[in-house]
Structure formats: structure tokens, C-alpha cells
Amino acid sequence: MSRYSAITGWGMCVPEKVLTNADFERMVETSDEWITSRTGIKERHIAGPGETASTLAIAAARQALERAGIEGKDLGLIIVATVCADYPFPSTANLVQHALGAQCGAFDMQAACSGFLYAASTAHQFIANGSVKHALVIGVEVLSRVMDYTDRATCVLFGDGAGAVVLSASEEPGGLLGFTIGSDGARPELLWIPVGGSAEPITHEALEQRRQYVQMQGSDVFKFATRIMGPAMEEALARAGMTAAEMDLFIPHQANLRIIEAASKRLGVPPEKVFVNIEKYGNTSAAAIPIALCEAVEQGRVFPGAHLGMVAFGAGLTWAAAVVKWTAPVGPRATEREEAPVTRAEPAGVGS
Ligand code: UT7
């Protein structure tokens, strides 16, 4: 029997420390004007000492579990989408599983910025075929640990954070109604970390050349993104039996405001139906869509019955899109009023 998988819980966590464009003006040859006009980014959150993929993921997951009204032991599956796992192995999902007191299978999934939608689509299969009742899906990145802070072409773009959702089996039509995932691995060097895997282990020479950090051919990725996002979203919509005009809110991957605008235009989605928070977080890769979803709910832009369209692209190259019919009540969490607002630490040296 096929079942629906509804989003019943959601949560996010970003580090306190913020790096603004003005901070980058002091670090590399760049300007607030360049970063803002080319990307839409104003600031991004950066992990401090002791903050890792698992600590951010666990914090986001706890919120999502509370929202869903379940505990870790109720989970049947945990998937963590990340390219910034705490360790090459074991998986960050293992660490999350233990911290939450869950007793279920847990694994990491690597599809770069498309990772969260890849993971949500995978979790949906476990729910739809009846083998899992509640699945936890997390997108988390600590990209600051793999950024070259002497490379202005990449370091200004990315930020750290985590977003999580609980997907729960439901008989009520809704939840994940359609999705698509895609891959074109012809040119991995468009966006990659060349060193540290089995192709090229870390050597002193590689470290001297700073090849353990993210490298990107930005304008090629830009062209790919503007080409793929519209058709990918349309494919997921078609699988849900819908058109772009029927989306109540479009939540695209937050990589570049110009890419978001191009995709929205291609799909004919008016600006008031497009969710954008890139100015606050930069590109948080696999965490970007679940963080955006959390903020959209918080801002009252998501309501029961709303159809949400989500689309992402990233290293690989990969892409993914999903259509969700929202079914959960959207009131505040029990503990929400007691929480302190996010405080902003004084900018400190990166990686310190
Ligand atoms: O989730 C997937 C992750 N990746 C992406 O989404 C990236 C997609 N690509 C992009 O968003 C854009 O290509 C960038 C924002 C990375 C770059 O914007 P662009 O309009 O494509 O600029 P460009 O790469 O063509 O560079 C234009 C100029 C270059 O100088 P010259 O060669 O024209 O003299 C760069 O060196 O801008 C220069 N530049 C900068 N200048 C000031 C590159 N980075 C910076 C910077 N500050 N931070």
C-alpha cells in the first residue's frame, strides 16, 4: 500500500558567529557592492570552535522532533545530506542517531546542494512502501571548514547551517507529491574539492597548493543552474499533476539571487511567491532549502493546503526538485517563546 509522507516537523540551526560583507572587505580584495550586486548576499553564519555538522544537525533535528511531537526512539530512518561530515567516516547520521536516542538505520547522502531534496525523496520511498513511519531528513553544511579564505571567488559565497524535517506516514493526501533527481558527472571539476579522496590523497604539496579547499568555475555553474532549474521544477510539478502557476510558494536553492530571479522568470512565478533569504545566510548548500522552509513557515508564508515548489542544483553536477502539499498546523512550538533571539557575535578570524 502506498502512503503519503507529510512534513510534520521542521527545525533549523545556524552558528551565532556572522561574517558580513564588510568583514570580507578586510580579508580579500572585494566589496560589499560587488558581493551584493552579483549574489544578493549580505552576511553568512560561520561555525565557531566545537560546532560541527553533527552539532548543528542535532540542534535542528531536536526542533523538528518537538514540532512533530515525537521522540528520537520513534524514528524509523535518519538521512543526513552533507558534504561536510564530521569525519570521512563514520557518517554524521550515526552521530545524530546516537544523540537523539534513535534506534533506526542512519546514513549520510552526498549530492552537494541538491542533497536535501535527494534525501527527502529517498526517505519518501521508505514511507510510501510502508517500512518506516517517521523519517528524519537533515541538510547540514559547515563549508567554512573547506573554504579557501584567500580565494575571493568562492569564500564570500558560502555559509554554515542546518535544517531538518520529519516526514511522517499519512493517509491524508499531501506531503511529497512529486519529485525528480538528476546528475551529470561529465565535469566534476566545475565545483569540487580535488584532494582528500581516493583519487588524490592529501600530500604536503597539495596542502601548499591549497587544493584541499573548494574550487569552483563559477560562471559555468551559473549557466548550468539557470538552464536546469526551470525544467527540473516543471518535471516535479508534472509528476504531481500540477503547473508552476499552482505553486503557492517557490523555495529555490539559495546560491545566487540572480539565479533565483532567472529561474522564477523562466517558471513565470511572480516575486511575491518566491522565498529568498540568501542575504542572511549565503549559500548553505544542502541546508539552504530546509532553512528557507523553516523561515517561510515562521513568516506565515506556509499554510495548510499550500503547494510548495522546491528546486536545487549543485556540485556533481546534480539537481533535484520536489512538490510538497503542506498539511501540518503552523503554530509556534511549545518552547518557542522562551527562546532567546539569535545573537550576533563580534566577527572573529575564520576557523578560529
Ligand atoms: O550551489 C551551487 C554553488 N555555486 C553557485 O551557485 C555558483 C554559481 N555562480 C555564481 O553565482 C557566479 O558565477 C559568481 C557569483 C560566482 C560570480 O559572478 P559572475 O558574474 O559570474 O562573475 P565572474 O566569475 O564572471 O567574475 C567577474 C569578475 C572577475 O574579474 P575579471 O576577470 O572580470 O577581472 C572576477 O575575478 O569578478 C571578479 N570577482 C570578484 N570581484 C570582487 C570574483 N569574485 C569576486 C569578489 N569580489 N568576491
Tab-separated table of C-alpha atoms and ligand atoms in Angstrom:
chain	number	residue	atom	x	y	z
A	1	MET	CA	0.000	0.000	0.000
A	2	SER	CA	1.344	3.383	-0.928
A	3	ARG	CA	1.195	6.045	1.739
A	4	TYR	CA	1.727	9.791	1.748
A	5	SER	CA	4.702	11.343	3.548
A	6	ALA	CA	3.753	14.584	5.246
A	7	ILE	CA	6.138	17.114	6.757
A	8	THR	CA	5.142	17.030	10.432
A	9	GLY	CA	8.220	18.657	11.981
A	10	TRP	CA	10.790	21.236	10.951
A	11	GLY	CA	13.766	22.926	12.574
A	12	MET	CA	16.936	24.859	11.837
A	13	CYS	CA	20.168	25.884	13.486
A	14	VAL	CA	22.834	28.344	12.375
A	15	PRO	CA	26.027	29.261	14.226
A	16	GLU	CA	25.969	32.532	16.172
A	17	LYS	CA	29.050	33.977	14.534
A	18	VAL	CA	28.325	36.130	11.472
A	19	LEU	CA	30.681	37.338	8.760
A	20	THR	CA	29.395	40.406	6.913
A	21	ASN	CA	30.478	41.700	3.526
A	22	ALA	CA	32.388	44.411	5.390
A	23	ASP	CA	34.359	41.663	7.160
A	24	PHE	CA	35.290	40.194	3.770
A	25	GLU	CA	36.425	43.624	2.557
A	26	ARG	CA	39.130	43.333	5.231
A	27	MET	CA	40.071	39.753	4.276
A	28	VAL	CA	40.218	39.686	0.447
A	29	GLU	CA	40.034	42.157	-2.412
A	30	THR	CA	36.268	42.507	-2.653
A	31	SER	CA	33.489	44.957	-1.860
A	32	ASP	CA	30.021	44.940	-0.385
A	33	GLU	CA	28.861	46.416	-3.686
A	34	TRP	CA	30.323	43.512	-5.740
A	35	ILE	CA	29.016	40.777	-3.447
A	36	THR	CA	25.550	42.318	-3.104
A	37	SER	CA	25.032	43.102	-6.771
A	38	ARG	CA	26.469	39.791	-8.066
A	39	THR	CA	24.967	37.441	-5.474
A	40	GLY	CA	22.439	39.135	-3.152
A	41	ILE	CA	24.455	38.011	-0.111
A	42	LYS	CA	24.992	40.412	2.816
A	43	GLU	CA	26.150	38.078	5.558
A	44	ARG	CA	26.595	34.420	6.429
A	45	HIS	CA	26.854	32.394	9.632
A	46	ILE	CA	30.184	30.701	10.349
A	47	ALA	CA	30.786	27.822	12.751
A	48	GLY	CA	32.835	28.519	15.835
A	49	PRO	CA	35.110	26.129	17.684
A	50	GLY	CA	33.248	22.971	18.656
A	51	GLU	CA	30.454	23.494	16.134
A	52	THR	CA	30.377	20.695	13.578
A	53	ALA	CA	27.945	19.176	11.107
A	54	SER	CA	26.619	16.858	13.810
A	55	THR	CA	26.139	19.559	16.474
A	56	LEU	CA	24.193	21.785	14.067
A	57	ALA	CA	22.255	18.809	12.707
A	58	ILE	CA	21.301	17.586	16.177
A	59	ALA	CA	20.046	21.050	17.218
A	60	ALA	CA	17.904	21.364	14.077
A	61	ALA	CA	16.672	17.785	14.500
A	62	ARG	CA	15.583	18.341	18.109
A	63	GLN	CA	13.369	21.252	16.995
A	64	ALA	CA	11.903	19.143	14.198
A	65	LEU	CA	11.148	16.246	16.546
A	66	GLU	CA	9.479	18.585	19.028
A	67	ARG	CA	7.336	20.110	16.312
A	68	ALA	CA	6.332	16.646	15.145
A	69	GLY	CA	5.514	15.664	18.718
A	70	ILE	CA	7.741	12.603	18.587
A	71	GLU	CA	10.980	11.446	20.175
A	72	GLY	CA	14.149	10.037	18.713
A	73	LYS	CA	13.069	6.494	19.559
A	74	ASP	CA	10.021	6.933	17.286
A	75	LEU	CA	12.183	7.437	14.189
A	76	GLY	CA	12.462	4.658	11.615
A	77	LEU	CA	15.149	6.307	9.458
A	78	ILE	CA	17.665	9.149	9.555
A	79	ILE	CA	19.276	10.607	6.428
A	80	VAL	CA	21.809	13.427	6.668
A	81	ALA	CA	22.594	15.261	3.430
A	82	THR	CA	26.021	16.875	3.668
A	83	VAL	CA	29.402	17.354	2.021
A	84	CYS	CA	30.874	18.451	5.383
A	85	ALA	CA	30.524	15.346	7.532
A	86	ASP	CA	32.255	15.419	10.925
A	87	TYR	CA	34.589	12.653	9.698
A	88	PRO	CA	35.308	10.903	6.365
A	89	PHE	CA	33.688	8.012	8.237
A	90	PRO	CA	31.629	7.069	10.184
A	91	SER	CA	28.669	9.006	8.884
A	92	THR	CA	27.307	12.102	10.602
A	93	ALA	CA	23.913	10.364	10.584
A	94	ASN	CA	25.361	7.768	13.003
A	95	LEU	CA	26.294	10.544	15.431
A	96	VAL	CA	22.853	12.143	15.099
A	97	GLN	CA	21.130	8.790	15.671
A	98	HIS	CA	23.017	8.217	18.911
A	99	ALA	CA	22.480	11.759	20.220
A	100	LEU	CA	18.731	11.587	19.617
A	101	GLY	CA	18.348	8.183	21.232
A	102	ALA	CA	17.039	6.777	17.962
A	103	GLN	CA	17.175	3.054	17.222
A	104	CYS	CA	16.998	3.036	13.447
A	105	GLY	CA	19.081	2.956	10.302
A	106	ALA	CA	21.015	6.134	9.605
A	107	PHE	CA	23.179	7.172	6.693
A	108	ASP	CA	24.696	10.203	5.010
A	109	MET	CA	23.797	11.173	1.475
A	110	GLN	CA	26.068	13.208	-0.726
A	111	ALA	CA	24.523	15.203	-3.545
A	112	ALA	CA	26.013	18.592	-2.605
A	113	CYS	CA	23.485	21.440	-2.742
A	114	SER	CA	20.815	19.078	-4.097
A	115	GLY	CA	21.346	16.757	-1.127
A	116	PHE	CA	18.326	17.687	0.962
A	117	LEU	CA	15.856	17.044	-1.857
A	118	TYR	CA	17.691	13.829	-2.790
A	119	ALA	CA	17.400	12.719	0.842
A	120	ALA	CA	13.742	13.726	1.210
A	121	SER	CA	12.859	11.826	-1.991
A	122	THR	CA	14.694	8.766	-0.655
A	123	ALA	CA	13.029	8.920	2.764
A	124	HIS	CA	9.684	9.174	0.983
A	125	GLN	CA	10.268	5.746	-0.592
A	126	PHE	CA	10.676	4.129	2.830
A	127	ILE	CA	7.442	5.748	3.988
A	128	ALA	CA	5.466	5.080	0.814
A	129	ASN	CA	6.290	1.359	0.857
A	130	GLY	CA	5.190	1.055	4.464
A	131	SER	CA	8.542	0.196	6.050
A	132	VAL	CA	9.004	3.432	8.018
A	133	LYS	CA	6.513	5.617	9.899
A	134	HIS	CA	8.691	8.643	10.773
A	135	ALA	CA	11.883	9.647	8.928
A	136	LEU	CA	14.248	12.460	9.876
A	137	VAL	CA	15.841	14.262	6.930
A	138	ILE	CA	18.584	16.794	7.599
A	139	GLY	CA	20.574	19.094	5.332
A	140	VAL	CA	23.694	20.416	7.049
A	141	GLU	CA	26.942	22.043	5.983
A	142	VAL	CA	29.990	23.548	7.659
A	143	LEU	CA	31.518	24.821	4.446
A	144	SER	CA	33.674	27.329	6.306
A	145	ARG	CA	35.978	24.421	7.131
A	146	VAL	CA	36.646	23.734	3.441
A	147	MET	CA	36.735	27.297	2.121
A	148	ASP	CA	39.901	28.937	0.882
A	149	TYR	CA	39.693	32.324	2.610
A	150	THR	CA	42.265	33.712	0.192
A	151	ASP	CA	40.024	32.918	-2.830
A	152	ARG	CA	37.538	35.769	-3.203
A	153	ALA	CA	35.681	33.923	-5.967
A	154	THR	CA	34.403	31.272	-3.531
A	155	CYS	CA	34.844	32.343	0.103
A	156	VAL	CA	32.272	35.155	0.038
A	157	LEU	CA	29.536	32.863	-1.234
A	158	PHE	CA	29.074	30.146	1.344
A	159	GLY	CA	27.812	29.836	4.914
A	160	ASP	CA	27.167	27.217	7.596
A	161	GLY	CA	23.891	25.868	8.980
A	162	ALA	CA	21.437	23.018	9.290
A	163	GLY	CA	17.777	22.420	8.518
A	164	ALA	CA	15.722	19.345	9.342
A	165	VAL	CA	12.295	17.936	8.667
A	166	VAL	CA	10.369	14.954	9.981
A	167	LEU	CA	8.457	13.118	7.288
A	168	SER	CA	5.595	11.028	8.659
A	169	ALA	CA	3.345	8.432	7.049
A	170	SER	CA	-0.141	9.753	6.440
A	171	GLU	CA	-3.375	8.585	4.819
A	172	GLU	CA	-4.313	12.209	4.085
A	173	PRO	CA	-3.418	13.187	0.503
A	174	GLY	CA	-0.491	15.609	0.707
A	175	GLY	CA	3.172	15.754	1.617
A	176	LEU	CA	5.695	14.930	-1.073
A	177	LEU	CA	3.544	14.733	-4.198
A	178	GLY	CA	6.198	14.727	-6.916
A	179	PHE	CA	9.937	14.916	-7.271
A	180	THR	CA	12.816	14.474	-9.670
A	181	ILE	CA	16.548	13.943	-9.180
A	182	GLY	CA	19.281	14.299	-11.781
A	183	SER	CA	23.018	14.006	-12.309
A	184	ASP	CA	25.588	14.924	-14.944
A	185	GLY	CA	29.062	13.932	-13.822
A	186	ALA	CA	30.887	14.873	-17.027
A	187	ARG	CA	32.800	17.744	-15.420
A	188	PRO	CA	33.315	17.194	-11.695
A	189	GLU	CA	35.975	19.938	-11.654
A	190	LEU	CA	33.323	22.636	-12.115
A	191	LEU	CA	32.757	22.524	-8.366
A	192	TRP	CA	34.826	20.217	-6.194
A	193	ILE	CA	37.454	19.596	-3.582
A	194	PRO	CA	40.186	17.933	-5.650
A	195	VAL	CA	42.259	16.482	-2.829
A	196	GLY	CA	41.465	14.246	0.124
A	197	GLY	CA	39.599	11.416	-1.576
A	198	SER	CA	40.812	8.183	-3.184
A	199	ALA	CA	41.703	9.970	-6.438
A	200	GLU	CA	44.307	12.152	-4.781
A	201	PRO	CA	45.166	11.653	-1.126
A	202	ILE	CA	46.381	14.614	0.905
A	203	THR	CA	50.074	15.397	0.487
A	204	HIS	CA	52.217	18.274	1.725
A	205	GLU	CA	52.428	19.515	-1.842
A	206	ALA	CA	48.656	19.514	-2.241
A	207	LEU	CA	48.242	21.421	1.016
A	208	GLU	CA	50.783	24.002	-0.107
A	209	GLN	CA	48.728	24.465	-3.287
A	210	ARG	CA	45.570	24.841	-1.136
A	211	ARG	CA	43.884	22.075	-3.138
A	212	GLN	CA	42.124	20.685	-0.059
A	213	TYR	CA	39.640	23.547	-0.385
A	214	VAL	CA	36.564	24.118	-2.552
A	215	GLN	CA	37.326	25.140	-6.127
A	216	MET	CA	34.651	26.391	-8.495
A	217	GLN	CA	34.281	27.604	-12.038
A	218	GLY	CA	31.513	29.982	-11.085
A	219	SER	CA	30.256	31.191	-14.425
A	220	ASP	CA	29.896	27.615	-15.782
A	221	VAL	CA	27.940	26.610	-12.685
A	222	PHE	CA	25.858	29.774	-13.073
A	223	LYS	CA	24.938	28.862	-16.670
A	224	PHE	CA	24.101	25.295	-15.681
A	225	ALA	CA	21.904	26.496	-12.814
A	226	THR	CA	19.876	28.896	-14.938
A	227	ARG	CA	19.416	26.168	-17.579
A	228	ILE	CA	18.372	23.322	-15.243
A	229	MET	CA	16.229	24.874	-12.508
A	230	GLY	CA	13.146	25.659	-14.584
A	231	PRO	CA	12.881	22.287	-16.355
A	232	ALA	CA	13.635	20.370	-13.132
A	233	MET	CA	10.888	22.215	-11.260
A	234	GLU	CA	8.488	21.663	-14.144
A	235	GLU	CA	9.231	17.928	-14.154
A	236	ALA	CA	8.470	17.577	-10.439
A	237	LEU	CA	5.306	19.657	-10.902
A	238	ALA	CA	4.199	17.464	-13.817
A	239	ARG	CA	4.703	14.352	-11.688
A	240	ALA	CA	2.432	15.949	-9.074
A	241	GLY	CA	-0.106	16.758	-11.809
A	242	MET	CA	0.454	20.493	-11.380
A	243	THR	CA	1.714	23.573	-13.184
A	244	ALA	CA	4.013	26.345	-11.923
A	245	ALA	CA	1.037	28.704	-11.658
A	246	GLU	CA	-0.428	26.439	-8.976
A	247	MET	CA	2.536	26.830	-6.619
A	248	ASP	CA	1.692	28.945	-3.575
A	249	LEU	CA	5.360	29.366	-2.663
A	250	PHE	CA	8.538	28.699	-4.635
A	251	ILE	CA	11.515	27.841	-2.426
A	252	PRO	CA	14.587	27.606	-4.672
A	253	HIS	CA	18.131	26.768	-3.612
A	254	GLN	CA	19.733	29.920	-2.219
A	255	ALA	CA	23.002	30.186	-4.187
A	256	ASN	CA	22.700	33.476	-6.030
A	257	LEU	CA	19.837	35.983	-6.211
A	258	ARG	CA	20.360	36.371	-9.961
A	259	ILE	CA	19.948	32.599	-10.440
A	260	ILE	CA	16.771	32.653	-8.310
A	261	GLU	CA	15.365	35.526	-10.371
A	262	ALA	CA	16.190	33.793	-13.655
A	263	ALA	CA	14.520	30.546	-12.539
A	264	SER	CA	11.445	32.369	-11.238
A	265	LYS	CA	11.120	34.274	-14.501
A	266	ARG	CA	11.510	31.077	-16.541
A	267	LEU	CA	8.720	29.462	-14.490
A	268	GLY	CA	6.526	32.571	-14.561
A	269	VAL	CA	6.441	32.770	-10.746
A	270	PRO	CA	5.867	36.351	-9.512
A	271	PRO	CA	8.345	37.729	-6.913
A	272	GLU	CA	5.782	37.671	-4.092
A	273	LYS	CA	5.606	33.876	-4.409
A	274	VAL	CA	9.386	33.373	-4.281
A	275	PHE	CA	11.117	32.799	-0.949
A	276	VAL	CA	14.538	34.433	-0.599
A	277	ASN	CA	16.769	34.576	2.472
A	278	ILE	CA	20.183	34.394	0.805
A	279	GLU	CA	21.052	37.862	2.133
A	280	LYS	CA	21.298	36.442	5.686
A	281	TYR	CA	22.907	33.053	5.134
A	282	GLY	CA	24.763	32.963	1.819
A	283	ASN	CA	24.786	29.555	0.153
A	284	THR	CA	24.454	26.864	2.820
A	285	SER	CA	24.363	24.086	0.210
A	286	ALA	CA	22.248	21.124	1.412
A	287	ALA	CA	20.959	23.187	4.347
A	288	ALA	CA	19.625	26.048	2.228
A	289	ILE	CA	16.203	24.654	1.333
A	290	PRO	CA	15.255	23.287	4.779
A	291	ILE	CA	16.432	26.542	6.413
A	292	ALA	CA	14.367	28.531	3.897
A	293	LEU	CA	11.382	26.275	4.560
A	294	CYS	CA	11.638	26.875	8.320
A	295	GLU	CA	11.808	30.622	7.836
A	296	ALA	CA	8.911	30.571	5.371
A	297	VAL	CA	6.782	28.803	7.981
A	298	GLU	CA	7.931	31.231	10.678
A	299	GLN	CA	6.989	34.204	8.482
A	300	GLY	CA	3.497	32.836	7.924
A	301	ARG	CA	4.093	32.141	4.236
A	302	VAL	CA	3.230	28.457	4.549
A	303	PHE	CA	-0.290	27.320	5.474
A	304	PRO	CA	-2.208	24.057	5.497
A	305	GLY	CA	-3.122	23.221	1.907
A	306	ALA	CA	-0.279	25.308	0.415
A	307	HIS	CA	1.625	23.815	-2.501
A	308	LEU	CA	5.363	24.402	-2.195
A	309	GLY	CA	7.828	24.005	-5.059
A	310	MET	CA	11.486	23.412	-4.233
A	311	VAL	CA	14.405	23.077	-6.641
A	312	ALA	CA	18.157	22.798	-6.154
A	313	PHE	CA	21.339	22.345	-8.160
A	314	GLY	CA	24.910	21.791	-7.114
A	315	ALA	CA	28.241	20.057	-7.409
A	316	GLY	CA	28.264	16.821	-9.353
A	317	LEU	CA	26.640	18.340	-11.209
A	318	THR	CA	23.374	17.398	-9.553
A	319	TRP	CA	19.853	18.752	-9.470
A	320	ALA	CA	16.606	17.898	-7.719
A	321	ALA	CA	13.106	19.280	-7.354
A	322	ALA	CA	10.085	18.436	-5.239
A	323	VAL	CA	6.485	19.491	-4.774
A	324	VAL	CA	5.024	19.364	-1.287
A	325	LYS	CA	1.446	19.915	-0.233
A	326	TRP	CA	1.705	21.278	3.296
A	327	THR	CA	-0.663	19.655	5.792
A	328	ALA	CA	0.739	20.469	9.251
A	329	PRO	CA	-0.615	23.130	11.614
A	330	VAL	CA	1.847	26.031	11.665
A	331	GLY	CA	1.558	27.422	15.224
A	332	PRO	CA	4.624	28.086	17.400
A	333	ARG	CA	6.471	25.306	19.169
A	334	ALA	CA	5.734	24.820	22.861
A	335	THR	CA	9.110	26.245	23.940
A	336	GLU	CA	9.406	28.879	21.225
A	337	ARG	CA	8.506	31.942	23.300
A	338	GLU	CA	11.183	31.154	25.859
A	339	GLU	CA	13.946	31.099	23.270
A	340	ALA	CA	16.395	33.969	23.039
A	341	PRO	CA	16.724	35.615	19.625
A	342	VAL	CA	19.815	34.791	17.569
A	343	THR	CA	22.649	36.921	18.906
A	344	ARG	CA	25.433	38.162	16.727
A	345	ALA	CA	28.940	37.580	17.896
A	346	GLU	CA	31.673	40.041	17.019
A	347	PRO	CA	33.336	38.872	13.796
A	348	ALA	CA	36.417	36.891	14.635
A	349	GLY	CA	39.047	35.223	12.498
A	350	VAL	CA	37.605	32.475	10.362
A	351	GLY	CA	38.228	28.970	11.596
A	352	SER	CA	39.385	30.288	14.955
B	1	UT7	O1	25.176	25.779	-5.015
B	1	UT7	C1	26.000	25.774	-6.144
B	1	UT7	C2	27.176	26.619	-5.836
B	1	UT7	N1	27.653	27.509	-6.799
B	1	UT7	C3	26.970	28.507	-7.400
B	1	UT7	O2	25.800	28.622	-7.334
B	1	UT7	C4	27.797	29.500	-8.164
B	1	UT7	C5	27.143	29.975	-9.416
B	1	UT7	N2	27.873	31.090	-9.945
B	1	UT7	C6	27.735	32.350	-9.463
B	1	UT7	O3	26.940	32.587	-8.575
B	1	UT7	C7	28.508	33.449	-10.119
B	1	UT7	O4	29.175	32.944	-11.253
B	1	UT7	C8	29.550	34.104	-9.165
B	1	UT7	C9	28.829	34.913	-8.099
B	1	UT7	C10	30.401	33.033	-8.514
B	1	UT7	C11	30.440	35.053	-9.961
B	1	UT7	O5	29.657	36.015	-10.611
B	1	UT7	P1	29.923	36.332	-12.152
B	1	UT7	O6	29.038	37.449	-12.510
B	1	UT7	O7	29.757	35.034	-12.898
B	1	UT7	O8	31.417	36.823	-12.148
B	1	UT7	P2	32.680	36.183	-12.862
B	1	UT7	O9	33.027	34.871	-12.267
B	1	UT7	O10	32.451	36.240	-14.337
B	1	UT7	O11	33.782	37.237	-12.455
B	1	UT7	C12	33.703	38.584	-12.850
B	1	UT7	C13	34.842	39.325	-12.209
B	1	UT7	C14	36.183	38.624	-12.359
B	1	UT7	O12	37.156	39.617	-12.605
B	1	UT7	P3	37.706	39.879	-14.084
B	1	UT7	O13	38.320	38.578	-14.506
B	1	UT7	O14	36.490	40.258	-14.893
B	1	UT7	O15	38.674	40.988	-13.874
B	1	UT7	C15	36.434	38.027	-11.002
B	1	UT7	O16	37.807	37.910	-10.708
B	1	UT7	O17	34.611	39.440	-10.803
B	1	UT7	C16	35.798	39.055	-10.103
B	1	UT7	N3	35.430	38.526	-8.799
B	1	UT7	C17	35.279	39.321	-7.725
B	1	UT7	N4	35.445	40.637	-7.554
B	1	UT7	C18	35.221	41.132	-6.330
B	1	UT7	C19	35.153	37.253	-8.450
B	1	UT7	N5	34.855	37.192	-7.146
B	1	UT7	C20	34.943	38.460	-6.680
B	1	UT7	C21	34.723	39.036	-5.411
B	1	UT7	N6	34.865	40.363	-5.283
B	1	UT7	N7	34.365	38.299	-4.341
